[in-house]
Coordinates of N, CA, C and O in Angstrom, one line a residue:
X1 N 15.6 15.9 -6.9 CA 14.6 14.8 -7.0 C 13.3 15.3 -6.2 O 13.2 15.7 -5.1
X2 N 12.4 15.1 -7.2 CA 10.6 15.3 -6.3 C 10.6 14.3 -5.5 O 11.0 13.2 -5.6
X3 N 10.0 14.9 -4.4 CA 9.0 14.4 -3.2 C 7.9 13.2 -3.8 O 7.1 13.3 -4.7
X4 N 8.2 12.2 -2.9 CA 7.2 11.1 -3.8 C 6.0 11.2 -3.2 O 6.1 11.2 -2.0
X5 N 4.7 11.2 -3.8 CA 3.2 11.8 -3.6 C 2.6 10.5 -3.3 O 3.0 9.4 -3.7
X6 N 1.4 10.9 -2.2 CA 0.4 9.9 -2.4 C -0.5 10.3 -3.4 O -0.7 11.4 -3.9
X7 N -1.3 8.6 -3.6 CA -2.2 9.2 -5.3 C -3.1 9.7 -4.4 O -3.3 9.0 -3.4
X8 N -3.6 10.9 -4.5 CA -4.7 11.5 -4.1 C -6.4 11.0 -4.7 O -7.5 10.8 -4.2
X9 N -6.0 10.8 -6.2 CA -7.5 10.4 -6.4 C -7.6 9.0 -6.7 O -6.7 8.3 -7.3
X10 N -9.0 8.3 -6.1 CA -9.3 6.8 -6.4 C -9.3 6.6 -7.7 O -8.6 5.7 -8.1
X11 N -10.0 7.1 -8.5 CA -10.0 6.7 -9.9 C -8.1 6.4 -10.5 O -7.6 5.6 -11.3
X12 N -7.5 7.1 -9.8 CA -6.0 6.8 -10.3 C -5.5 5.5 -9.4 O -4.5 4.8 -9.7
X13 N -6.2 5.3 -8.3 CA -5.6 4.4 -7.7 C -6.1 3.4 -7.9 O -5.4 2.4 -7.8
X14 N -7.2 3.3 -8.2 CA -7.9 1.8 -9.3 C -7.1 1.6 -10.6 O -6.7 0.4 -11.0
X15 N -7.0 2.7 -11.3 CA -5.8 2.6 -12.0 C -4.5 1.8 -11.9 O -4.1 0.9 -12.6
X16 N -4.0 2.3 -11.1 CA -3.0 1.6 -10.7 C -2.9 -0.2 -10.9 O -2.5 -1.0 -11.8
X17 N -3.4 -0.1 -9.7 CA -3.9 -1.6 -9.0 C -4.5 -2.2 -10.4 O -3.9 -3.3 -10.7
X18 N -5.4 -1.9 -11.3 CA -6.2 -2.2 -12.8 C -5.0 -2.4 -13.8 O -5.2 -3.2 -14.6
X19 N -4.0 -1.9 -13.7 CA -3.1 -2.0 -14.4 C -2.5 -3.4 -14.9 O -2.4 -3.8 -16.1
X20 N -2.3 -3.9 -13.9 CA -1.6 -5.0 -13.9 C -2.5 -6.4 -14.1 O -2.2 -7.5 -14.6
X21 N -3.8 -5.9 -13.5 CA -4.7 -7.0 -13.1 C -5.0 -7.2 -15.2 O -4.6 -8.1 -16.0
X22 N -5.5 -6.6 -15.3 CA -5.6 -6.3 -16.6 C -4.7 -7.4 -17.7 O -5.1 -8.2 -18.5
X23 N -3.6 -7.0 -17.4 CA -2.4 -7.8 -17.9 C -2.2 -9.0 -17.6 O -1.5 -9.9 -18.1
X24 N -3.2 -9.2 -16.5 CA -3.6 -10.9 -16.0 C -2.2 -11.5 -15.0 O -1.9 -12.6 -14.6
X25 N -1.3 -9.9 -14.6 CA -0.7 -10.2 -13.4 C -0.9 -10.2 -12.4 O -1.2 -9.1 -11.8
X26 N -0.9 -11.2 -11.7 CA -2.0 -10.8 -10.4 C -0.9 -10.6 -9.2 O -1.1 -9.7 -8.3
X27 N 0.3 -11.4 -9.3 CA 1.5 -10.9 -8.3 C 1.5 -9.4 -8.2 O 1.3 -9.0 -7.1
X28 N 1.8 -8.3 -9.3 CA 1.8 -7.5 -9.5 C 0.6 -6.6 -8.9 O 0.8 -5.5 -8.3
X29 N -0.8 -7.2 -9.0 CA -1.9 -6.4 -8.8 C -1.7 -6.6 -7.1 O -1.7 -5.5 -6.5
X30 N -1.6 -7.6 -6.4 CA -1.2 -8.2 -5.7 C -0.6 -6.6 -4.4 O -1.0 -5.9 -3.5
X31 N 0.5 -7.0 -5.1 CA 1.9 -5.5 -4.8 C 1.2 -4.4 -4.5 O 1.2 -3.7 -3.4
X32 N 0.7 -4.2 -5.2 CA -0.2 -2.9 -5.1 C -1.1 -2.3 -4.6 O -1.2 -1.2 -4.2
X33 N -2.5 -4.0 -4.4 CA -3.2 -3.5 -3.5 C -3.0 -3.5 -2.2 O -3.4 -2.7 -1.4
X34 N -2.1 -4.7 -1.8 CA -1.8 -4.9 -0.4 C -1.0 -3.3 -0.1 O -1.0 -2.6 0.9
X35 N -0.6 -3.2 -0.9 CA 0.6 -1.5 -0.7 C -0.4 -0.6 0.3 O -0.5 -0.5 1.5
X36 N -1.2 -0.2 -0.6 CA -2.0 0.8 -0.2 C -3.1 0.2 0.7 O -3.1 0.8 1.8
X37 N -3.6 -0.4 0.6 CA -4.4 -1.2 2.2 C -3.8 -1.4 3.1 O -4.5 -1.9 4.0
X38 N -2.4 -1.4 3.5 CA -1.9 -1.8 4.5 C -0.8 -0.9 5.0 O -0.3 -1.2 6.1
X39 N -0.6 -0.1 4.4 CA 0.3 1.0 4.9 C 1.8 0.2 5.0 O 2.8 0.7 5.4
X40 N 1.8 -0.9 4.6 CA 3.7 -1.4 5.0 C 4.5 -0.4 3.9 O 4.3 0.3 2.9
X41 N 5.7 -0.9 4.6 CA 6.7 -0.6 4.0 C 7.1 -1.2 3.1 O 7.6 -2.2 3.6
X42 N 7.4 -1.2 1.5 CA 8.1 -2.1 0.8 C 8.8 -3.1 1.2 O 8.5 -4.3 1.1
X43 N 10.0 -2.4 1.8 CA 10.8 -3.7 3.0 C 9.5 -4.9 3.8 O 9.6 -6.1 3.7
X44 N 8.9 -4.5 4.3 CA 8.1 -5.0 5.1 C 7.0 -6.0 4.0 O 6.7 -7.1 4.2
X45 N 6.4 -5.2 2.8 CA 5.5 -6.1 1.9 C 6.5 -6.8 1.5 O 5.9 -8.0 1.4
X46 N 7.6 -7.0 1.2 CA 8.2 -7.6 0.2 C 9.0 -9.3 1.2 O 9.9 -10.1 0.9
X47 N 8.5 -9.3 2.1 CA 9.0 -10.1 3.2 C 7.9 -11.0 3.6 O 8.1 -12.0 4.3
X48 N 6.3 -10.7 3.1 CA 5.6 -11.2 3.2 C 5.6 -12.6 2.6 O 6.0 -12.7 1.5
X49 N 5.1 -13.7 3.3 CA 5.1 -15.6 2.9 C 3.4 -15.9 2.5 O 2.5 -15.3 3.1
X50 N 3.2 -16.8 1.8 CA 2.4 -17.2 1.6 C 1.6 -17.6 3.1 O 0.4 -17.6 3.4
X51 N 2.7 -18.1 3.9 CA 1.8 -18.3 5.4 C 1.3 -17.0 6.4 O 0.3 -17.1 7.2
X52 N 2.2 -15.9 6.0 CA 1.6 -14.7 6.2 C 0.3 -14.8 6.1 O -0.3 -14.7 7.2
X53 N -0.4 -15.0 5.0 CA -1.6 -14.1 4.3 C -2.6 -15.6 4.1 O -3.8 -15.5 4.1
X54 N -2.0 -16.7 4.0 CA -3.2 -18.0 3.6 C -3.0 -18.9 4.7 O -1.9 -19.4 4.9
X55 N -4.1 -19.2 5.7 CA -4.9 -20.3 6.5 C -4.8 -21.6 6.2 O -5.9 -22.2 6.2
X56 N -3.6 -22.2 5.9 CA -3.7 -23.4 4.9 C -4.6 -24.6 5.9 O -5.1 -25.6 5.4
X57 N -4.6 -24.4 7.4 CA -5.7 -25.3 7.9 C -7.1 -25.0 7.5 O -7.8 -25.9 7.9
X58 N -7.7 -24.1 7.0 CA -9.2 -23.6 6.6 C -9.1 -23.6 5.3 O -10.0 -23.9 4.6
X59 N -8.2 -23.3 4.7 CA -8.1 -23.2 3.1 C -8.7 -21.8 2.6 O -9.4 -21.6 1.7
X60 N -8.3 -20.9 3.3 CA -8.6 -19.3 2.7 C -7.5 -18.5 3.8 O -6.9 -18.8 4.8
X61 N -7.7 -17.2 2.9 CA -6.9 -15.9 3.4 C -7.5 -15.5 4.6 O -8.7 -15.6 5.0
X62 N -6.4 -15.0 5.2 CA -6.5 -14.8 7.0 C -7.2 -13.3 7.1 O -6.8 -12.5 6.3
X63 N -7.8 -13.0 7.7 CA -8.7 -11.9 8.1 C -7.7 -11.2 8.4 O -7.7 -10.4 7.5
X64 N -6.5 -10.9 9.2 CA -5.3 -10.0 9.3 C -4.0 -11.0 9.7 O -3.8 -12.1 10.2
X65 N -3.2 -10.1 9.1 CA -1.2 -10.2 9.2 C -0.8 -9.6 10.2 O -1.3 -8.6 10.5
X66 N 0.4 -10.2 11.0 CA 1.0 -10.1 11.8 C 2.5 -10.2 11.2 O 3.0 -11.2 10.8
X67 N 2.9 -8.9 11.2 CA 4.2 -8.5 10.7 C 5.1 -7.7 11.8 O 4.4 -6.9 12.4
X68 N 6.3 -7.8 12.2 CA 7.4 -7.0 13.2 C 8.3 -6.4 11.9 O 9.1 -6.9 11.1
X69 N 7.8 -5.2 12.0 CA 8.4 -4.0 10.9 C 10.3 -3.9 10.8 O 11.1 -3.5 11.7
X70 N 10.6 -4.4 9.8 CA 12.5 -3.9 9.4 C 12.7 -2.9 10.4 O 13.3 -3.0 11.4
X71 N 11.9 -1.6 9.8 CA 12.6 -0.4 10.4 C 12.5 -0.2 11.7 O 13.5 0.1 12.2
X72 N 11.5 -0.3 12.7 CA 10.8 0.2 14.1 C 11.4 -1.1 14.9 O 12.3 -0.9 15.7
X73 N 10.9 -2.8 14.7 CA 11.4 -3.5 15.2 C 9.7 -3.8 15.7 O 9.7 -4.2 16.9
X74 N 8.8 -3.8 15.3 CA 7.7 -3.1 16.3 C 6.8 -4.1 15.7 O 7.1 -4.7 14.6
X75 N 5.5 -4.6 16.5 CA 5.1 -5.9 15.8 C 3.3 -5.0 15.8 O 2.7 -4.2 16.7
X76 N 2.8 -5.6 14.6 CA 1.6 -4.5 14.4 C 0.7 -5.8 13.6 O 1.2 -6.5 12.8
X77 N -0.6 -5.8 14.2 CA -1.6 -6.6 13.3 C -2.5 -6.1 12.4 O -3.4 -5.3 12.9
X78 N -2.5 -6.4 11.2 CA -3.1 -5.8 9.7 C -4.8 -6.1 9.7 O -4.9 -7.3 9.4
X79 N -5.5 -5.8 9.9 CA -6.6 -6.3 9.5 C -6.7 -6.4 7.9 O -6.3 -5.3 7.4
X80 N -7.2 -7.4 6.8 CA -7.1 -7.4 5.8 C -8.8 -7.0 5.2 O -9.9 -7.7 5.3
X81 N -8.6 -6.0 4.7 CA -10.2 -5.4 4.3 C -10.7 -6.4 2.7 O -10.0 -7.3 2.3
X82 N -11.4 -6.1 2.5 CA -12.1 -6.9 1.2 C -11.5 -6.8 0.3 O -11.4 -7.8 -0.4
X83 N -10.7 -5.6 -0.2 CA -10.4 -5.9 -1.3 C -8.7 -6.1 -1.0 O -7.9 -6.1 -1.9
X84 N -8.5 -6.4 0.2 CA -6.9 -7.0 0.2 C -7.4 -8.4 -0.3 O -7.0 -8.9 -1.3
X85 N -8.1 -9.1 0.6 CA -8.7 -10.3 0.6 C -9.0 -11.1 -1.0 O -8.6 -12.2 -1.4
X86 N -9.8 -9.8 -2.0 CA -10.2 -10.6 -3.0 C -8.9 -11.0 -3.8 O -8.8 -12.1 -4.2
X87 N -7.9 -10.0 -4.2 CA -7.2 -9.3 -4.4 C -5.9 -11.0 -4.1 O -5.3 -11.6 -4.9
X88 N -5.9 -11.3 -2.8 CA -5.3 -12.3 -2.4 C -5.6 -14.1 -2.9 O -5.0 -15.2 -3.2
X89 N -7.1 -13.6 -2.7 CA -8.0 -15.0 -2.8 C -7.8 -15.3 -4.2 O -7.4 -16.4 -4.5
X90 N -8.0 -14.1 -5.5 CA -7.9 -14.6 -7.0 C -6.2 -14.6 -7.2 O -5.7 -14.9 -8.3
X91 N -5.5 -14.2 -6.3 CA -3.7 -14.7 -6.6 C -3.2 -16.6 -6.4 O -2.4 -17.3 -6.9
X92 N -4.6 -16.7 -4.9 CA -4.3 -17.9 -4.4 C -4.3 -18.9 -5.5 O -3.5 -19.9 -5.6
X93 N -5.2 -18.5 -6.2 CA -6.3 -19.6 -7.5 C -4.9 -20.1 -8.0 O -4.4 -21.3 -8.0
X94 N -4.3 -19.0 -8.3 CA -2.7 -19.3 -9.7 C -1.7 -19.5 -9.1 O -0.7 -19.7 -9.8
X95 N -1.6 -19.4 -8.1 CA -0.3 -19.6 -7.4 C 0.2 -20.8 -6.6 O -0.5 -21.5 -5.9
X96 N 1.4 -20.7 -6.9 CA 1.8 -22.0 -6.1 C 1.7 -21.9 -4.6 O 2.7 -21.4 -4.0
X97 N 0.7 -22.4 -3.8 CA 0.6 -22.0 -2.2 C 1.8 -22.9 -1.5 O 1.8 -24.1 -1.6
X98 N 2.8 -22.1 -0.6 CA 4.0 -23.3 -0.1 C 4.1 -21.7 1.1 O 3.3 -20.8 1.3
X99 N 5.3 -21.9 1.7 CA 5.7 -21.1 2.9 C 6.2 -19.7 2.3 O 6.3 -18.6 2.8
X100 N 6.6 -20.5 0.7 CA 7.2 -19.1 -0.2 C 7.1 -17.4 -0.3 O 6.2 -16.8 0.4
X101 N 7.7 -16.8 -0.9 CA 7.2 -15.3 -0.9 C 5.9 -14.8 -1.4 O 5.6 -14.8 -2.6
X102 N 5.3 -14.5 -0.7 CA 3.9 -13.8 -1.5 C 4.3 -13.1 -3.1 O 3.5 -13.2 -4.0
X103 N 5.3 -12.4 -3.3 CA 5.8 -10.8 -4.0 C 7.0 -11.9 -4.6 O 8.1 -11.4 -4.4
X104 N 7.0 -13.0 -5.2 CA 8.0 -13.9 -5.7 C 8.7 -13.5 -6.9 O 8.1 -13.1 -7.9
X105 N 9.9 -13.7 -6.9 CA 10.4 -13.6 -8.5 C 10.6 -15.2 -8.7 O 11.3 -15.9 -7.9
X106 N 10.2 -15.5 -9.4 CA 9.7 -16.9 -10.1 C 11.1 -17.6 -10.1 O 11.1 -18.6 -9.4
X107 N 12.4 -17.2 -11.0 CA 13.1 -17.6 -11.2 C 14.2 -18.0 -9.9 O 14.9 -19.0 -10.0
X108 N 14.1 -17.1 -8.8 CA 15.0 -17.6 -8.3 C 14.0 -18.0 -6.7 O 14.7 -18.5 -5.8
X109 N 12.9 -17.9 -6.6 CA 12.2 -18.0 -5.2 C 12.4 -17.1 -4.6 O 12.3 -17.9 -3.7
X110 N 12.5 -16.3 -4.3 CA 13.1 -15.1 -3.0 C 12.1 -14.0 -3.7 O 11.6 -14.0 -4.9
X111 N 11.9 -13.0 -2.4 CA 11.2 -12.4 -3.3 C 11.6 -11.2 -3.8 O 12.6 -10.7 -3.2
X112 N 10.9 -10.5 -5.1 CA 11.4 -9.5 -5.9 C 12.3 -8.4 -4.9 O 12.1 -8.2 -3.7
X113 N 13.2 -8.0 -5.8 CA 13.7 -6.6 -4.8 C 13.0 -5.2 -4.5 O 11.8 -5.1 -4.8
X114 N 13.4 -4.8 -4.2 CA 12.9 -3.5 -4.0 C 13.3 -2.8 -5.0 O 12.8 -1.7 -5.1
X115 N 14.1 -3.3 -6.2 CA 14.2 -2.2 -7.1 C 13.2 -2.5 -8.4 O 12.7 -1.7 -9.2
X116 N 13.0 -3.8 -8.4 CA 12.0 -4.1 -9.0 C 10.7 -3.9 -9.0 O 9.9 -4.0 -9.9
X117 N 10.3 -3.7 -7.2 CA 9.0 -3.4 -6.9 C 8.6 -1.8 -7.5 O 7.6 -1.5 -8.0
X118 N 9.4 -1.1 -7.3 CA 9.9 0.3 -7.7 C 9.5 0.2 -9.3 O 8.5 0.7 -9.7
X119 N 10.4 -0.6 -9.9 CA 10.0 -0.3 -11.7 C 8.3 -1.4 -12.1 O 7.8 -1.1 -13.2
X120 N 7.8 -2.2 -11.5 CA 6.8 -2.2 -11.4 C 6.0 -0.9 -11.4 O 5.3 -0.3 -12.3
X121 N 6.2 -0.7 -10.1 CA 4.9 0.8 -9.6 C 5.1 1.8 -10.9 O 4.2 2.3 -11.5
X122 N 6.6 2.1 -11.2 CA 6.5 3.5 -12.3 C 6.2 3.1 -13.2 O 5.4 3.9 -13.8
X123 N 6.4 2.0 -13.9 CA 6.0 1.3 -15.0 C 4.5 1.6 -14.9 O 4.0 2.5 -15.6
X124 N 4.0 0.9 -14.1 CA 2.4 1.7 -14.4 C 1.8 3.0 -14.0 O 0.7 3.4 -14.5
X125 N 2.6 3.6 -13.2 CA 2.3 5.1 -12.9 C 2.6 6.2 -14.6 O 1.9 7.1 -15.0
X126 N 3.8 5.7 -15.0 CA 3.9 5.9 -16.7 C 3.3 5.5 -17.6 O 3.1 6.3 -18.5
X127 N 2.7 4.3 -17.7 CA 1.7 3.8 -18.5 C 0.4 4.9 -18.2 O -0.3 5.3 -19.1
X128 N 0.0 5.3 -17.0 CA -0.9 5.9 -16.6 C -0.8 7.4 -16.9 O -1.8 8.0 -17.2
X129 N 0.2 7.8 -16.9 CA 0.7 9.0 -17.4 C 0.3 10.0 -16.4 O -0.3 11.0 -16.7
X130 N 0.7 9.6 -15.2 CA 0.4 10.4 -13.6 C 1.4 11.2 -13.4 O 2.5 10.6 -13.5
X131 N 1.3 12.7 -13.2 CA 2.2 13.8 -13.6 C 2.5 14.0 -12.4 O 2.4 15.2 -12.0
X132 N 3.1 13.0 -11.4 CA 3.3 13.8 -9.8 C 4.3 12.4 -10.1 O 4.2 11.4 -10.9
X133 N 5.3 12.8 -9.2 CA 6.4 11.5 -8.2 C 5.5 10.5 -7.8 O 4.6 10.8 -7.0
X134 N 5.7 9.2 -8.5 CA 5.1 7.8 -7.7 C 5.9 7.6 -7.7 O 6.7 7.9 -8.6
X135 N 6.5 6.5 -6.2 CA 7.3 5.2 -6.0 C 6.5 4.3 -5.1 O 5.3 4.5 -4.8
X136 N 7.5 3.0 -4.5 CA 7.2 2.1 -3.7 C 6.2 3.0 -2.4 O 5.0 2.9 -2.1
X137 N 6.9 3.5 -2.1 CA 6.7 5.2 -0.9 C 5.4 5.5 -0.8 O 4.7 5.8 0.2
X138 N 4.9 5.3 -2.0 CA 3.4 6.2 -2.4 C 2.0 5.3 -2.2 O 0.8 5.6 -2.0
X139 N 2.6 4.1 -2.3 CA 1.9 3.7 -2.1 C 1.3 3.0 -0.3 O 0.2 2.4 -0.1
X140 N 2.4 3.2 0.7 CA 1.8 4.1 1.9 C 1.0 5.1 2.1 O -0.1 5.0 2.5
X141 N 1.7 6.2 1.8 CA 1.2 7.5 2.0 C -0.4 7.6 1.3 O -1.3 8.4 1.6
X142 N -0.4 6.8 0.6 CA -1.7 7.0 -0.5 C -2.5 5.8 0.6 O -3.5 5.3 0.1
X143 N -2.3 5.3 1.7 CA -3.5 4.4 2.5 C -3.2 5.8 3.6 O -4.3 6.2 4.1
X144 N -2.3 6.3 4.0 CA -2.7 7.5 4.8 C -3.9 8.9 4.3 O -4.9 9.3 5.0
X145 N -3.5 9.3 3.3 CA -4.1 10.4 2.5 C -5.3 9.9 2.2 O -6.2 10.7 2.0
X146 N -5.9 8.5 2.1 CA -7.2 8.4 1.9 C -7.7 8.3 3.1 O -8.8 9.0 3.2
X147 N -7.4 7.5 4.4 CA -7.9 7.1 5.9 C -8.1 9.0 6.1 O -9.3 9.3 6.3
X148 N -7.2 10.0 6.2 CA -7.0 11.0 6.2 C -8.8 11.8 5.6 O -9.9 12.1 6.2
X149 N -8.6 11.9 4.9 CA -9.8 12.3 3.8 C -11.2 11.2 3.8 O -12.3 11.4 3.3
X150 N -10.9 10.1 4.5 CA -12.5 9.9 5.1 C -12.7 9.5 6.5 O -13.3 8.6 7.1
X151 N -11.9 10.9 7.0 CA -12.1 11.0 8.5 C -11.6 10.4 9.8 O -11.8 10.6 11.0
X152 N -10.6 9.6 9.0 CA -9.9 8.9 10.1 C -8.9 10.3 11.2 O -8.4 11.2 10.5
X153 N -8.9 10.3 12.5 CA -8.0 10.7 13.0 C -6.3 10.8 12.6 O -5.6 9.8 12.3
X154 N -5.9 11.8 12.5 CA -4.1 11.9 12.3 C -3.8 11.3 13.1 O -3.0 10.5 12.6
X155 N -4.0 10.8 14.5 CA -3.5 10.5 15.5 C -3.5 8.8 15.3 O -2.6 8.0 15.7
X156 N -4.8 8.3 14.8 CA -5.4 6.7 14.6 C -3.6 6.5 12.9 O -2.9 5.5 12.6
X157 N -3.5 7.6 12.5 CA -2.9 7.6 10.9 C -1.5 7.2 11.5 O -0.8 6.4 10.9
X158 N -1.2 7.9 12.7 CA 0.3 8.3 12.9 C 0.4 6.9 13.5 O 1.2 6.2 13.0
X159 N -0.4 6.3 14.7 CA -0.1 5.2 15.5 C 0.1 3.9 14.1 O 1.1 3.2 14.3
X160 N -0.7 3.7 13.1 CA -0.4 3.1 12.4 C 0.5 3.0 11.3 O 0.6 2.0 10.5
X161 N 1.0 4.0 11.2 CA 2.5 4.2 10.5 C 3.9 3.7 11.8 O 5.0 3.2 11.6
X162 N 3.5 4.1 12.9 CA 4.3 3.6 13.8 C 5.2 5.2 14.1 O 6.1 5.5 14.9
X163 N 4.7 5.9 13.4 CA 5.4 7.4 13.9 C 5.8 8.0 15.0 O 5.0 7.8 15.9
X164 N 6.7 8.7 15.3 CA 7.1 9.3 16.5 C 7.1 10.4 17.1 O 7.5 10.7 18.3
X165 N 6.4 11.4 15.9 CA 6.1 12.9 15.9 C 5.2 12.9 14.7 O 5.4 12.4 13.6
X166 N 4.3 13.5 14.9 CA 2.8 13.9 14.3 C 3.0 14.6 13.0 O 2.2 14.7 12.1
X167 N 4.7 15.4 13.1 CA 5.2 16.2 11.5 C 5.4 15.1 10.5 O 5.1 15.0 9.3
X168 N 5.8 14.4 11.2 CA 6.6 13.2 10.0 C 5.3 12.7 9.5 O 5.4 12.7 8.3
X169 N 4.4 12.4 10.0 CA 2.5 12.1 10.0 C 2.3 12.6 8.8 O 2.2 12.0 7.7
X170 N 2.2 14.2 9.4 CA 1.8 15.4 8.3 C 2.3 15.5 6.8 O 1.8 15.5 5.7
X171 N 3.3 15.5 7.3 CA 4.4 15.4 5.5 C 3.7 14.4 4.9 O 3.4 14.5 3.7
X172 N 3.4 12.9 5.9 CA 2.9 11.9 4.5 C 1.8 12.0 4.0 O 1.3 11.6 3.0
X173 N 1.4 12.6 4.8 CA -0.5 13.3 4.3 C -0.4 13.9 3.0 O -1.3 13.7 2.1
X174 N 0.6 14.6 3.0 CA 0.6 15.4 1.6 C -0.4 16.3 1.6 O -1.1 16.1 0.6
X175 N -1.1 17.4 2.5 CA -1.9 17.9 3.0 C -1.4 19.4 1.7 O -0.3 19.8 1.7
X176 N -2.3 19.9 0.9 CA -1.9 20.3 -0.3 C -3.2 21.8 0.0 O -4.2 21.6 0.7
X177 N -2.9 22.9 -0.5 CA -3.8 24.0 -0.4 C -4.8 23.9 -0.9 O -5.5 24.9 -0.7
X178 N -5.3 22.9 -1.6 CA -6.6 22.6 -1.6 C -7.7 21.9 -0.5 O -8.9 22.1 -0.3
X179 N -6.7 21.0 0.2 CA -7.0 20.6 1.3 C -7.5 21.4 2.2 O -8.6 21.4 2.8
X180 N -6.2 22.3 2.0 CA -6.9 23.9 3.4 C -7.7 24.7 2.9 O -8.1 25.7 3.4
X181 N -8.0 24.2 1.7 CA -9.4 25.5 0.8 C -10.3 25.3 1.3 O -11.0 26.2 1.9
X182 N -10.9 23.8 1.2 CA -11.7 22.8 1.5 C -12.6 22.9 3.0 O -13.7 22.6 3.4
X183 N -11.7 23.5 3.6 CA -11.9 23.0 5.1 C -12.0 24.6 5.4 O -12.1 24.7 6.6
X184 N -12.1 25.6 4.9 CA -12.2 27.0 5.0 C -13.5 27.3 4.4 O -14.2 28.1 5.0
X185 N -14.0 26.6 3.0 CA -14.7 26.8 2.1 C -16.2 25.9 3.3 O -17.4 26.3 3.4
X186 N -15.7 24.6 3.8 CA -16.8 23.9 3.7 C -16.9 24.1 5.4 O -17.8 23.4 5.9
X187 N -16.5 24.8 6.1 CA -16.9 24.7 7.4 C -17.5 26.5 7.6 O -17.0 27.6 7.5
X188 N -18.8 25.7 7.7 CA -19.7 27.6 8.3 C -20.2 27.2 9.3 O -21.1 26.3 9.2
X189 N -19.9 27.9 10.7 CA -20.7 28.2 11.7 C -21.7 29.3 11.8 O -22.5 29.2 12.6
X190 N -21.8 30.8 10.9 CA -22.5 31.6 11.0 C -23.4 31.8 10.3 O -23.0 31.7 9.2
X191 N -24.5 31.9 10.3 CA -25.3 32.7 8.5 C -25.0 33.9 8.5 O -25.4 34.6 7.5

């Protein structure tokens, strides 16, 4: 089994995210964007409540989430950037706002599984015809690999994955030999 990749390029990750919206799913688009803007973990997106993410005393989406992660046990506040926000605000419009799951499967209330969130993501990573390993996974590593690539600190990357060694960091970087061409190619100190 392949190693599951972050998307390295934006145009694929608009992609993604475009996929669904497209289709006029917005739960779906939803899934996705929050994935990648917030670095959670499936386990962790898929636990998210409508009171999570909506202000129902102001009548709009909360500027950040306060989530205590499945795995770590560890409690971390999200700031939500613009396009988590828009992304939330045009789900609010259609959706039934209650305490409910954000990531809902309609039929039964609770929210989607994890294996569903999974055939979601490949479903459009296939539709897209993206020649690398996507899963749920990827769409972490793909909010590291871009923070990564516009400068953010490994160290600012690792503390917000909640990491405990800087390798495990590195691996999700997906740090690829072009990466290290890049940084050989584009740094000159001499003439």
């Amino acid at each position: 089994m392949a190693t599951t990749q972050p998307i390295r390029n934006r145009q694929e990750v608009r992609a993604l995210a475009g996929f669904y919206l497209q289709k006029g799913q917005r739960r779906n688009h939803v899934l996705i964007v929050l994935g990648v803007h917030t670095a959670l973990r499936i386990s962790d997106l898929l636990r998210l409540t409508w009171d999570d993410v909506y202000d129902f005393d102001l009548n709009r989406i909360r500027k950040s989430i306060s989530v205590t992660e499945v795995k770590t046990h560890k409690q971390k506040i999200i700031a939500l950037n613009s396009a988590a926000k828009q992304s939330l605000a045009a789900f609010a419009e259609e959706a039934a706002l209650s305490g409910r799951f954000l990531i809902e499967n309609r039929q039964t209330e609770k929210a989607i599984s994890r294996i569903q969130a999974y055939r979601l993501i490949r479903a459009a990573a296939e539709a897209l015809q993206l020649q690398y390993p996507v899963s749920c996974h990827s769409l972490r590593k793909t909010f590291g690999y871009h923070a990564w690539k516009s400068g953010v600190s490994p160290a600012v990357i690792m503390e917000i994955y909640n990491h405990s060694s800087f390798e495990v960091t590195r691996r999700y970087l997906g740090v690829t030999q072009d990466d290290k061409d890049a940084v050989y190619l584009g740094l000159q100190l001499t003439i």
